[in-house]
Amino acid sequence: MIKVDTSSFVPIYEQIKKGFKKEIFRQDLKPHDPLPSIRDLATELLINPNTVARAYRELEMEGFIYTKKGKGCYVSDDSTQRMTEERKSILARTFDDVIEEAKKYSLNPDEIKKFFEERLARSLEGTKRGE
Amino acid sequence: MIKVDTSSFVPIYEQIKKGFKKEIFRQDLKPHDPLPSIRDLATELLINPNTVARAYRELEMEGFIYTKKGKGCYVSDDSTQRMTEERKSILARTFDDVIEEAKKYSLNPDEIKKFFEERLARSLEGTKRGE
Amino acid sequence: MIKVDTSSFVPIYEQIKKGFKKEIFRQDLKPHDPLPSIRDLATELLINPNTVARAYRELEMEGFIYTKKGKGCYVSDDSTQRMTEERKSILARTFDDVIEEAKKYSLNPDEIKKFFEERLARSLEGTKRGE
Amino acid sequence: MIKVDTSSFVPIYEQIKKGFKKEIFRQDLKPHDPLPSIRDLATELLINPNTVARAYRELEMEGFIYTKKGKGCYVSDDSTQRMTEERKSILARTFDDVIEEAKKYSLNPDEIKKFFEERLARSLEGTKRGE
DNA sequence: GTGGTCTAGACCACC
DNA sequence: GTGGTCTAGACCACA
């Protein structure tokens, strides 16, 4: 399910792109699966169809989806492969960002590690109970 | 040392604000310490002075710094106290975000932990050599 | 000079992209040269700024230009190299299209060749006299 | 044989119209010859019957074909005459367009001629082997 | 002043 | 119904 945070600095169309890339990577969306129609998703997210259209257009330019005019947008054949290529660098960057953030606040690497594991454990508990 | 990533979606003035808040929390900047002049920092970061000015203006509005006209900007008396209030929730939220992100991409908690420690170790190596 | 034919089936933003690619290839635009501002070009072509913006955005995504926020758009360092890569395939496709077109109308390859040279000669005369 | 390029900006119905006009000019389709049925052609081209229907409708409006209700579409009596009127200007324009295009990319007229003949020769080889 | 994002709403090609 | 293009005009970050 795609979510969007309109108060974030990240543009909405980027959040949508990211959302679908994750779904593709997790294989919640498999090759040739249809994406929601532009108008439907726009309605659901309470945003303008043009914004969704831009996200879809860029996903197509990057090769993750393809468009059948008048029919809809579908996940590409080689989408999973593309994601695997992108995934490592995305994750690495995300972790590096948070580490740099944490280093600035707490300095001690052991503290960072401990804090991270604490949050991770907490997050897993939440998952076990449902979510 | 303040750093800025112009390719990030986060506005530059926000990155500057964040940077100083961290320095204040780490007590690298103590009450009544002077901030670099707007022009110097702008020159150093290769950005426009207006952008630095905005960051300083908002830091002042939030009570972290105060301005002596014609002299410069200085860290507030109660700045550290303000930061301690904000800190824990900020860090927890940052970590939770990245964990949620990683869970979406790799699913396995052990993989997340391993990957995190890998990036952390890597980041520490970089630090040893200088930065 | 960029021109646009609003009655063409080719989208305006594509015509603009094509136009700049040609100028770059011909080195009328060299690395780090500024492109006209979005608003200026839109005014000149009597089209909407958003349409120019889309062309610029895609040129940037394809690596031909780069953007300095608040300043303008500039030709990339390696733009000429990129064009050289794209050029042969573009030209080949264009010629193949017209040959297929001509074959369907006149059948005889010699006629095609003769007709082509006739038009080419005619076009060159026009060029000599000025244009 | 009608071909269609779905990735082209030219609307599919236009490509179909163009295709039949060429067949009529080449007299592959003579007056009172039947056109393929809308459904058959749509199936063959993997497109929607409505698209074929539109092409036929416009060809009829332009006088190239006529329709017998319940039977099908047929080439008009005076279709060849119509084509001969249109032909020369169409071909000349097509060639002029491609020459102008090539001039913008390669400048040198001899290069243009050489490149054209190269593509022409290549295209003829392809034809000999079948296509 | 610049470009970037987003909205609202039009028209078109195609299913 | 679908997506694609374009317009008009708003607000924001940045120079």
Short mmCIF file of C-alpha atoms in Angstrom, two decimals, chain A residues 95-107 112, chain B residues 18 22 26 90-91 94-95:
data_model
loop_
_atom_site.label_atom_id
_atom_site.label_comp_id
_atom_site.label_asym_id
_atom_site.label_seq_id
_atom_site.Cartn_x
_atom_site.Cartn_y
_atom_site.Cartn_z
CA PHE A 95 22.13 3.43 6.81
CA ASP A 96 25.06 5.75 6.27
CA ASP A 97 22.78 8.73 6.71
CA VAL A 98 21.44 7.53 10.02
CA ILE A 99 24.87 6.55 11.28
CA GLU A 100 26.25 9.96 10.50
CA GLU A 101 23.24 11.44 12.22
CA ALA A 102 23.74 9.31 15.30
CA LYS A 103 27.48 9.94 15.45
CA LYS A 104 26.81 13.63 15.63
CA TYR A 105 24.43 13.17 18.54
CA SER A 106 25.95 10.48 20.70
CA LEU A 107 29.54 10.16 19.53
CA ILE A 112 25.01 3.85 18.48
CA LYS B 18 20.24 20.65 11.87
CA LYS B 22 23.93 18.89 16.65
CA ARG B 26 27.51 17.82 21.46
CA ILE B 90 14.77 12.77 17.39
CA LEU B 91 17.24 9.92 17.52
CA THR B 94 15.49 8.53 12.99
CA PHE B 95 16.41 4.98 13.89
#
